mmCIF file of C-alpha atoms and ligand atoms in Angstrom:
data_model
loop_
_atom_site.group_PDB
_atom_site.id
_atom_site.type_symbol
_atom_site.label_atom_id
_atom_site.label_comp_id
_atom_site.label_asym_id
_atom_site.label_seq_id
_atom_site.Cartn_x
_atom_site.Cartn_y
_atom_site.Cartn_z
ATOM 1 C CA VAL A 6 -18.622 107.247 -76.741
ATOM 2 C CA PHE A 7 -17.245 110.550 -75.390
ATOM 3 C CA SER A 8 -15.349 113.181 -77.378
ATOM 4 C CA ALA A 9 -12.893 113.587 -74.473
ATOM 5 C CA ILE A 10 -12.591 112.887 -70.762
ATOM 6 C CA TYR A 11 -11.853 115.856 -68.513
ATOM 7 C CA ILE A 12 -10.455 114.977 -65.085
ATOM 8 C CA GLU A 13 -10.294 117.266 -62.076
ATOM 9 C CA GLU A 14 -6.715 117.144 -60.747
ATOM 10 C CA ASP A 15 -8.034 116.576 -57.258
ATOM 11 C CA ILE A 16 -9.542 113.172 -58.108
ATOM 12 C CA ALA A 17 -7.077 112.015 -60.760
ATOM 13 C CA ASP A 18 -5.864 109.195 -58.462
ATOM 14 C CA HIS A 19 -9.326 108.142 -57.298
ATOM 15 C CA PRO A 20 -9.795 104.372 -57.826
ATOM 16 C CA ARG A 21 -13.110 104.982 -59.615
ATOM 17 C CA VAL A 22 -11.304 107.265 -62.087
ATOM 18 C CA GLU A 23 -8.471 104.793 -62.669
ATOM 19 C CA GLN A 24 -10.948 101.994 -63.273
ATOM 20 C CA LEU A 25 -12.958 104.091 -65.716
ATOM 21 C CA LEU A 26 -9.920 105.236 -67.704
ATOM 22 C CA LYS A 27 -8.889 101.614 -68.219
ATOM 23 C CA ARG A 28 -12.213 101.066 -70.006
ATOM 24 C CA PHE A 29 -11.628 103.929 -72.439
ATOM 25 C CA PRO A 30 -7.900 103.914 -73.208
ATOM 26 C CA ASP A 31 -8.337 105.601 -76.610
ATOM 27 C CA ILE A 32 -10.316 108.651 -75.532
ATOM 28 C CA PRO A 33 -8.170 111.778 -75.065
ATOM 29 C CA THR A 34 -7.954 113.003 -71.464
ATOM 30 C CA ILE A 35 -7.589 116.598 -70.306
ATOM 31 C CA GLN A 36 -6.785 117.729 -66.759
ATOM 32 C CA CYS A 37 -8.770 120.585 -65.282
ATOM 33 C CA ASP A 38 -8.861 122.349 -61.942
ATOM 34 C CA ARG A 39 -12.612 122.437 -61.172
ATOM 35 C CA PHE A 40 -15.307 120.938 -63.415
ATOM 36 C CA GLY A 41 -17.186 124.256 -63.487
ATOM 37 C CA GLU A 42 -14.488 125.872 -65.595
ATOM 38 C CA VAL A 43 -15.426 123.467 -68.412
ATOM 39 C CA PHE A 44 -19.078 122.883 -67.638
ATOM 40 C CA ASN A 45 -20.180 126.447 -66.922
ATOM 41 C CA ARG A 46 -18.056 128.140 -69.569
ATOM 42 C CA LYS A 47 -19.956 130.879 -71.382
ATOM 43 C CA ALA A 48 -20.670 130.753 -75.134
ATOM 44 C CA GLN A 49 -21.421 127.028 -75.160
ATOM 45 C CA ASN A 50 -24.330 125.699 -77.181
ATOM 46 C CA PHE A 51 -26.177 122.822 -75.513
ATOM 47 C CA ARG A 52 -27.751 121.776 -78.789
ATOM 48 C CA LEU A 53 -24.466 121.588 -80.718
ATOM 49 C CA GLN A 54 -22.577 119.972 -77.838
ATOM 50 C CA LYS A 55 -25.255 117.308 -77.456
ATOM 51 C CA ALA A 56 -24.034 115.783 -80.737
ATOM 52 C CA ASN A 57 -20.577 115.109 -79.321
ATOM 53 C CA PRO A 58 -20.418 115.395 -75.545
ATOM 54 C CA ALA A 59 -17.400 114.936 -73.323
ATOM 55 C CA LEU A 60 -17.311 113.232 -69.927
ATOM 56 C CA ILE A 61 -16.100 115.277 -66.953
ATOM 57 C CA LEU A 62 -14.907 113.415 -63.861
ATOM 58 C CA ALA A 63 -15.263 115.531 -60.763
ATOM 59 C CA ARG A 64 -15.648 115.636 -57.002
ATOM 60 C CA LYS A 65 -18.999 116.731 -55.585
ATOM 61 C CA HIS A 66 -18.317 119.568 -53.141
ATOM 62 C CA GLY A 67 -20.830 121.007 -50.719
ATOM 63 C CA ARG A 68 -24.172 119.394 -50.032
ATOM 64 C CA ALA A 69 -24.656 116.169 -51.946
ATOM 65 C CA VAL A 70 -28.162 115.467 -50.623
ATOM 66 C CA LEU A 71 -30.887 118.094 -51.007
ATOM 67 C CA PRO A 72 -34.570 118.290 -50.063
ATOM 68 C CA ALA A 73 -36.725 117.146 -52.984
ATOM 69 C CA PRO A 74 -38.822 119.879 -54.599
ATOM 70 C CA ALA A 75 -42.388 120.111 -53.282
ATOM 71 C CA GLY A 76 -44.711 117.647 -54.985
ATOM 72 C CA TYR A 77 -41.881 115.356 -56.094
ATOM 73 C CA GLY A 78 -42.570 111.962 -54.654
ATOM 74 C CA PHE A 79 -44.992 109.288 -53.692
ATOM 75 C CA ASP A 80 -45.944 109.985 -50.111
ATOM 76 C CA ASP A 81 -45.447 112.297 -47.190
ATOM 77 C CA ASN A 82 -42.177 110.779 -46.059
ATOM 78 C CA GLN A 83 -39.248 113.138 -45.911
ATOM 79 C CA SER A 84 -37.943 113.331 -49.451
ATOM 80 C CA PHE A 85 -34.460 114.125 -50.723
ATOM 81 C CA TYR A 86 -32.568 113.848 -53.972
ATOM 82 C CA PHE A 87 -28.974 113.388 -54.957
ATOM 83 C CA SER A 88 -27.255 113.545 -58.336
ATOM 84 C CA HIS A 89 -24.190 111.449 -59.007
ATOM 85 C CA MET A 90 -24.295 112.742 -62.601
ATOM 86 C CA LEU A 91 -25.405 115.848 -64.448
ATOM 87 C CA ASN A 92 -26.968 115.501 -67.909
ATOM 88 C CA CYS A 93 -28.239 112.552 -69.838
ATOM 89 C CA VAL A 94 -27.387 110.439 -72.875
ATOM 90 C CA TYR A 95 -30.972 110.653 -74.117
ATOM 91 C CA ASP A 96 -32.378 113.735 -75.774
ATOM 92 C CA CYS A 97 -35.978 114.381 -74.778
ATOM 93 C CA ARG A 98 -37.147 117.628 -76.258
ATOM 94 C CA TYR A 99 -39.241 118.420 -73.175
ATOM 95 C CA CYS A 100 -36.329 117.869 -70.759
ATOM 96 C CA PHE A 101 -35.577 120.763 -68.402
ATOM 97 C CA LEU A 102 -31.860 119.907 -68.305
ATOM 98 C CA GLN A 103 -31.468 121.568 -71.735
ATOM 99 C CA GLY A 104 -32.434 124.840 -70.136
ATOM 100 C CA LYS A 105 -30.765 124.295 -66.783
ATOM 101 C CA TYR A 106 -27.183 123.769 -67.963
ATOM 102 C CA ARG A 107 -25.075 125.645 -70.485
ATOM 103 C CA SER A 108 -23.251 122.455 -71.364
ATOM 104 C CA ALA A 109 -24.454 119.083 -72.640
ATOM 105 C CA ASN A 110 -21.282 117.402 -71.396
ATOM 106 C CA TYR A 111 -21.791 114.707 -68.774
ATOM 107 C CA VAL A 112 -20.457 115.330 -65.282
ATOM 108 C CA PHE A 113 -19.785 112.247 -63.177
ATOM 109 C CA PHE A 114 -19.108 112.804 -59.466
ATOM 110 C CA VAL A 115 -16.870 109.942 -58.421
ATOM 111 C CA ASN A 116 -16.806 110.524 -54.642
ATOM 112 C CA TYR A 117 -19.654 108.115 -53.870
ATOM 113 C CA GLU A 118 -18.358 107.696 -50.332
ATOM 114 C CA ASP A 119 -19.257 111.324 -49.538
ATOM 115 C CA PHE A 120 -22.755 110.832 -50.961
ATOM 116 C CA ALA A 121 -23.117 107.694 -48.807
ATOM 117 C CA GLU A 122 -22.019 109.499 -45.655
ATOM 118 C CA GLU A 123 -24.537 112.279 -46.210
ATOM 119 C CA ILE A 124 -27.350 109.856 -47.078
ATOM 120 C CA ARG A 125 -26.711 107.921 -43.843
ATOM 121 C CA GLN A 126 -26.585 111.103 -41.770
ATOM 122 C CA THR A 127 -29.774 112.453 -43.367
ATOM 123 C CA ALA A 128 -31.657 109.187 -42.866
ATOM 124 C CA ASN A 129 -30.476 108.840 -39.271
ATOM 125 C CA ALA A 130 -31.335 112.442 -38.420
ATOM 126 C CA SER A 131 -34.946 112.010 -39.524
ATOM 127 C CA ARG A 132 -37.609 110.751 -37.148
ATOM 128 C CA ARG A 133 -39.708 109.721 -40.118
ATOM 129 C CA LYS A 134 -38.941 107.352 -42.964
ATOM 130 C CA THR A 135 -36.970 108.948 -45.763
ATOM 131 C CA VAL A 136 -36.979 108.662 -49.544
ATOM 132 C CA PHE A 137 -33.955 109.476 -51.681
ATOM 133 C CA TYR A 138 -34.499 110.123 -55.377
ATOM 134 C CA SER A 139 -31.775 109.543 -57.886
ATOM 135 C CA GLY A 140 -32.291 110.692 -61.462
ATOM 136 C CA TYR A 141 -33.227 114.318 -61.007
ATOM 137 C CA ASP A 142 -30.297 115.885 -62.910
ATOM 138 C CA CYS A 143 -29.572 112.853 -65.081
ATOM 139 C CA ASP A 144 -31.024 109.479 -65.994
ATOM 140 C CA SER A 145 -29.989 107.217 -63.113
ATOM 141 C CA LEU A 146 -29.038 104.187 -65.181
ATOM 142 C CA ALA A 147 -28.343 105.334 -68.746
ATOM 143 C CA LEU A 148 -24.595 105.462 -68.095
ATOM 144 C CA GLU A 149 -24.576 102.546 -65.669
ATOM 145 C CA PRO A 150 -21.611 100.772 -67.320
ATOM 146 C CA VAL A 151 -19.591 103.927 -66.608
ATOM 147 C CA SER A 152 -20.976 104.892 -63.222
ATOM 148 C CA LEU A 153 -21.549 101.442 -61.635
ATOM 149 C CA PHE A 154 -24.187 103.231 -59.572
ATOM 150 C CA ASN A 155 -26.214 100.131 -58.656
ATOM 151 C CA ASP A 156 -23.231 98.168 -57.411
ATOM 152 C CA TYR A 157 -22.507 100.869 -54.863
ATOM 153 C CA PHE A 158 -25.841 102.404 -53.877
ATOM 154 C CA VAL A 159 -28.105 99.341 -53.675
ATOM 155 C CA PRO A 160 -25.921 97.650 -51.007
ATOM 156 C CA LEU A 161 -25.774 101.008 -49.188
ATOM 157 C CA PHE A 162 -29.573 101.197 -48.936
ATOM 158 C CA ALA A 163 -29.712 97.534 -47.908
ATOM 159 C CA GLU A 164 -28.005 98.759 -44.728
ATOM 160 C CA ILE A 165 -30.491 101.630 -44.164
ATOM 161 C CA PRO A 166 -33.926 99.977 -43.971
ATOM 162 C CA THR A 167 -35.678 103.219 -42.895
ATOM 163 C CA ALA A 168 -34.677 104.854 -46.165
ATOM 164 C CA THR A 169 -35.973 104.118 -49.670
ATOM 165 C CA LEU A 170 -33.992 104.686 -52.831
ATOM 166 C CA GLU A 171 -36.002 105.522 -55.943
ATOM 167 C CA ILE A 172 -33.981 105.042 -59.120
ATOM 168 C CA ARG A 173 -35.664 107.080 -61.871
ATOM 169 C CA THR A 174 -34.801 106.031 -65.385
ATOM 170 C CA LYS A 175 -35.804 105.443 -68.971
ATOM 171 C CA SER A 176 -32.913 103.040 -69.431
ATOM 172 C CA THR A 177 -32.781 99.282 -69.854
ATOM 173 C CA GLN A 178 -29.357 98.983 -68.166
ATOM 174 C CA ILE A 179 -30.538 96.592 -65.483
ATOM 175 C CA ARG A 180 -27.900 93.868 -65.640
ATOM 176 C CA SER A 181 -26.261 94.979 -62.404
ATOM 177 C CA LEU A 182 -29.640 94.962 -60.630
ATOM 178 C CA LEU A 183 -30.470 91.473 -61.863
ATOM 179 C CA ALA A 184 -27.089 90.326 -60.540
ATOM 180 C CA GLN A 185 -28.067 91.384 -56.997
ATOM 181 C CA LYS A 186 -30.608 90.182 -54.497
ATOM 182 C CA PRO A 187 -33.666 92.495 -54.602
ATOM 183 C CA ILE A 188 -34.267 94.719 -51.598
ATOM 184 C CA SER A 189 -37.698 96.069 -50.743
ATOM 185 C CA ASN A 190 -36.455 99.632 -50.176
ATOM 186 C CA CYS A 191 -35.005 100.111 -53.662
ATOM 187 C CA VAL A 192 -37.618 101.052 -56.250
ATOM 188 C CA ILE A 193 -36.918 101.217 -59.968
ATOM 189 C CA ALA A 194 -39.207 103.895 -61.403
ATOM 190 C CA MET A 195 -39.566 103.983 -65.189
ATOM 191 C CA SER A 196 -40.999 107.022 -66.984
ATOM 192 C CA PHE A 197 -43.285 106.566 -69.984
ATOM 193 C CA SER A 198 -45.111 108.815 -72.432
ATOM 194 C CA GLU A 199 -47.854 107.784 -74.813
ATOM 195 C CA VAL A 200 -46.597 106.514 -78.151
ATOM 196 C CA LYS A 201 -47.021 109.654 -80.271
ATOM 197 C CA ALA A 202 -45.320 111.832 -77.668
ATOM 198 C CA ALA A 203 -42.466 109.343 -77.374
ATOM 199 C CA GLN A 204 -41.967 109.314 -81.151
ATOM 200 C CA LYS A 205 -42.029 113.085 -81.355
ATOM 201 C CA TRP A 206 -40.005 114.122 -78.333
ATOM 202 C CA GLU A 207 -38.059 111.217 -76.797
ATOM 203 C CA HIS A 208 -34.982 110.943 -78.986
ATOM 204 C CA LYS A 209 -32.509 108.088 -78.378
ATOM 205 C CA VAL A 210 -34.679 106.588 -75.609
ATOM 206 C CA PRO A 211 -34.953 102.756 -75.755
ATOM 207 C CA SER A 212 -38.220 101.468 -77.204
ATOM 208 C CA LEU A 213 -41.319 100.930 -75.099
ATOM 209 C CA ASN A 214 -41.100 97.161 -75.589
ATOM 210 C CA LYS A 215 -37.478 96.980 -74.473
ATOM 211 C CA ARG A 216 -38.217 99.036 -71.384
ATOM 212 C CA LEU A 217 -41.261 96.962 -70.520
ATOM 213 C CA ASP A 218 -39.163 93.813 -70.940
ATOM 214 C CA ALA A 219 -36.613 95.261 -68.524
ATOM 215 C CA LEU A 220 -39.281 96.139 -65.961
ATOM 216 C CA GLN A 221 -40.881 92.731 -66.314
ATOM 217 C CA LYS A 222 -37.565 91.010 -65.623
ATOM 218 C CA LEU A 223 -36.992 93.190 -62.571
ATOM 219 C CA GLN A 224 -40.489 92.563 -61.280
ATOM 220 C CA GLN A 225 -40.232 88.820 -61.811
ATOM 221 C CA GLN A 226 -36.995 88.805 -59.851
ATOM 222 C CA GLY A 227 -38.690 90.581 -56.955
ATOM 223 C CA TRP A 228 -37.617 94.210 -57.409
ATOM 224 C CA PRO A 229 -40.273 96.839 -56.598
ATOM 225 C CA VAL A 230 -41.017 98.710 -59.817
ATOM 226 C CA ALA A 231 -42.912 101.979 -60.201
ATOM 227 C CA LEU A 232 -44.434 103.753 -63.180
ATOM 228 C CA ARG A 233 -44.142 107.457 -63.885
ATOM 229 C CA PHE A 234 -46.385 108.763 -66.678
ATOM 230 C CA GLU A 235 -44.923 112.202 -67.214
ATOM 231 C CA PRO A 236 -44.763 114.742 -68.582
ATOM 232 C CA ILE A 237 -48.269 114.493 -69.968
ATOM 233 C CA ILE A 238 -48.416 116.841 -72.969
ATOM 234 C CA TRP A 239 -51.756 117.579 -74.558
ATOM 235 C CA GLN A 240 -52.185 116.340 -78.115
ATOM 236 C CA PRO A 241 -55.219 115.209 -80.110
ATOM 237 C CA GLU A 242 -56.540 111.899 -78.744
ATOM 238 C CA VAL A 243 -54.177 112.004 -75.788
ATOM 239 C CA VAL A 244 -56.629 110.238 -73.463
ATOM 240 C CA ALA A 245 -57.089 107.331 -75.898
ATOM 241 C CA SER A 246 -53.313 107.139 -76.411
ATOM 242 C CA TYR A 247 -52.700 106.878 -72.661
ATOM 243 C CA ALA A 248 -55.467 104.289 -72.330
ATOM 244 C CA ALA A 249 -53.718 102.219 -75.026
ATOM 245 C CA LEU A 250 -50.361 102.656 -73.272
ATOM 246 C CA PHE A 251 -51.807 101.523 -69.913
ATOM 247 C CA ALA A 252 -53.245 98.404 -71.577
ATOM 248 C CA GLN A 253 -49.833 97.591 -73.058
ATOM 249 C CA VAL A 254 -47.969 98.246 -69.811
ATOM 250 C CA PHE A 255 -50.273 96.174 -67.617
ATOM 251 C CA ASP A 256 -50.361 93.368 -70.113
ATOM 252 C CA LYS A 257 -46.653 92.963 -69.328
ATOM 253 C CA LEU A 258 -46.496 93.878 -65.637
ATOM 254 C CA ASP A 259 -48.271 92.508 -62.595
ATOM 255 C CA SER A 260 -50.335 95.476 -61.392
ATOM 256 C CA GLU A 261 -50.721 93.945 -57.921
ATOM 257 C CA LYS A 262 -46.981 94.112 -57.397
ATOM 258 C CA ILE A 263 -46.517 97.661 -58.714
ATOM 259 C CA HIS A 264 -44.970 99.871 -56.062
ATOM 260 C CA SER A 265 -46.636 103.112 -57.165
ATOM 261 C CA VAL A 266 -47.923 104.940 -60.219
ATOM 262 C CA SER A 267 -47.887 108.668 -60.848
ATOM 263 C CA THR A 268 -48.741 111.213 -63.491
ATOM 264 C CA GLY A 269 -47.343 114.681 -63.975
ATOM 265 C CA LEU A 270 -48.013 117.524 -66.366
ATOM 266 C CA PHE A 271 -45.403 119.467 -68.325
ATOM 267 C CA ARG A 272 -43.921 122.064 -65.945
ATOM 268 C CA MET A 273 -40.575 123.816 -65.748
ATOM 269 C CA PRO A 274 -38.960 126.916 -64.263
ATOM 270 C CA VAL A 275 -39.456 129.953 -66.508
ATOM 271 C CA ASP A 276 -35.728 130.634 -66.920
ATOM 272 C CA TYR A 277 -35.040 127.108 -68.174
ATOM 273 C CA TYR A 278 -37.983 127.404 -70.554
ATOM 274 C CA LYS A 279 -36.630 130.652 -72.015
ATOM 275 C CA ASN A 280 -33.207 129.083 -72.567
ATOM 276 C CA ILE A 281 -34.755 126.127 -74.415
ATOM 277 C CA VAL A 282 -36.846 128.378 -76.654
ATOM 278 C CA LYS A 283 -33.578 130.032 -77.763
ATOM 279 C CA LEU A 284 -32.036 126.607 -78.478
ATOM 280 C CA TYR A 285 -35.057 125.314 -80.402
ATOM 281 C CA PRO A 286 -36.848 128.301 -81.970
ATOM 282 C CA ASP A 287 -38.329 125.911 -84.551
ATOM 283 C CA GLU A 288 -39.823 123.448 -82.017
ATOM 284 C CA ALA A 289 -43.630 123.553 -82.037
ATOM 285 C CA LEU A 290 -43.827 122.349 -78.430
ATOM 286 C CA TYR A 291 -42.242 125.631 -77.317
ATOM 287 C CA ALA A 292 -44.535 127.756 -79.466
ATOM 288 C CA ARG A 293 -47.632 126.788 -77.486
ATOM 289 C CA GLN A 294 -49.603 129.100 -75.221
ATOM 290 C CA THR A 295 -48.252 128.933 -71.683
ATOM 291 C CA ILE A 296 -49.205 130.083 -68.218
ATOM 292 C CA THR A 297 -46.783 131.083 -65.484
ATOM 293 C CA THR A 298 -47.420 130.527 -61.797
ATOM 294 C CA ASP A 299 -44.828 131.110 -59.051
ATOM 295 C CA GLY A 300 -41.951 131.038 -61.523
ATOM 296 C CA MET A 301 -43.079 127.771 -63.146
ATOM 297 C CA ILE A 302 -44.333 127.584 -66.695
ATOM 298 C CA ALA A 303 -47.075 125.212 -67.872
ATOM 299 C CA LEU A 304 -48.770 124.627 -71.202
ATOM 300 C CA GLN A 305 -52.129 126.318 -71.355
ATOM 301 C CA LYS A 306 -54.963 123.908 -71.941
ATOM 302 C CA ASP A 307 -58.696 124.328 -71.580
ATOM 303 C CA GLN A 308 -60.360 121.666 -69.462
ATOM 304 C CA GLU A 309 -56.998 120.377 -68.289
ATOM 305 C CA THR A 310 -58.437 118.962 -65.067
ATOM 306 C CA GLU A 311 -61.148 117.027 -66.902
ATOM 307 C CA LEU A 312 -58.629 115.601 -69.358
ATOM 308 C CA LEU A 313 -56.306 114.532 -66.562
ATOM 309 C CA GLU A 314 -59.217 112.941 -64.726
ATOM 310 C CA SER A 315 -60.082 110.983 -67.887
ATOM 311 C CA ILE A 316 -56.502 109.710 -68.079
ATOM 312 C CA GLU A 317 -56.670 108.777 -64.400
ATOM 313 C CA ALA A 318 -59.961 106.948 -64.951
ATOM 314 C CA ALA A 319 -58.261 104.889 -67.680
ATOM 315 C CA LEU A 320 -55.402 104.150 -65.273
ATOM 316 C CA PHE A 321 -57.722 103.065 -62.456
ATOM 317 C CA GLN A 322 -58.966 100.270 -64.693
ATOM 318 C CA PHE A 323 -55.630 98.640 -63.882
ATOM 319 C CA VAL A 324 -54.354 99.967 -60.542
ATOM 320 C CA PRO A 325 -56.095 100.880 -57.287
ATOM 321 C CA ARG A 326 -56.172 104.551 -56.320
ATOM 322 C CA GLU A 327 -54.065 103.954 -53.206
ATOM 323 C CA GLN A 328 -51.068 103.193 -55.391
ATOM 324 C CA TYR A 329 -51.445 106.429 -57.320
ATOM 325 C CA TYR A 330 -50.354 110.033 -56.860
ATOM 326 C CA ARG A 331 -50.362 113.173 -58.991
ATOM 327 C CA CYS A 332 -47.055 114.988 -59.228
ATOM 328 C CA ALA A 333 -47.414 118.682 -58.465
HETATM 329 S S1 SF4 B 411 -34.412 110.583 -70.110
HETATM 330 FE FE1 SF4 B 411 -34.999 112.110 -68.558
HETATM 331 S S2 SF4 B 411 -33.083 113.165 -68.059
HETATM 332 FE FE2 SF4 B 411 -32.771 112.094 -69.997
HETATM 333 S S3 SF4 B 411 -33.212 113.588 -71.613
HETATM 334 FE FE3 SF4 B 411 -35.095 112.415 -71.222
HETATM 335 S S4 SF4 B 411 -36.219 113.623 -69.670
HETATM 336 FE FE4 SF4 B 411 -34.091 114.350 -69.683
#
């Protein structure tokens, strides 16, 4: 599963670490001082490391809860994000994490109690309702058997009714959710791309059918589920492909019970983009014409607005506009 497990000395005795090590008795362990000395080391190659990543167990220092980037989210509540992990077991070629981090190793911050404290404080300090996104620097559930994220954070949010937790994922690891009573302020948001994009760029991601099955089970049990169609990447017949995807999705899911639906175009900070181009000089996606605005790079496309509106029109055949937002 992991080539090695690095453990910060500071958290070596943490119960979450002890529990995890019992699950992987045969994986070599290495003590380190701070996770950054392994994770941020120079002369690492994300692409090579991705084939054989290690797990790094660490303590999150400093702020654990941060304001969500502008345009990230489904309404004008106060939005925040937190990352209990860095990096992802899947390998989407469009993923910004490849350009953000030098290392493809997984970092797991085990001090959940500090995250919880900060989430409570942030929610209580806000006069408005709050939303907390998980799954910004990782996939929230892909390493669920290791992180046991749901077992800790869902009961936490059950105690903070003014706050909503959005769990963003492409994973089917939902067993621990199905074992709990659903709460209305915990939304499971699954990201989908049309079928040709998924085949081309979403490596190691569970199949569309498996993920729809997972969402259907969650929805039938009463969990709020949301749909994220992003990043939309222009290809021939992209509108027809999304229309076909929407038909497949809403054949499986009850559109009346969907929490929210969003779309988003391919965007990423310029520096991350440049790093990825160096990693994948042969990838056609990164050879396209681009435009840069305020430090963010986008794929150049004529009539982009019209195309997006056509995709939205196909979506509105299934869901009312009030449930929909465009990601900035
Ligand atoms: S599932 Fe999400 S976090 Fe993981 S590689 Fe794909 S885009 Fe990145």
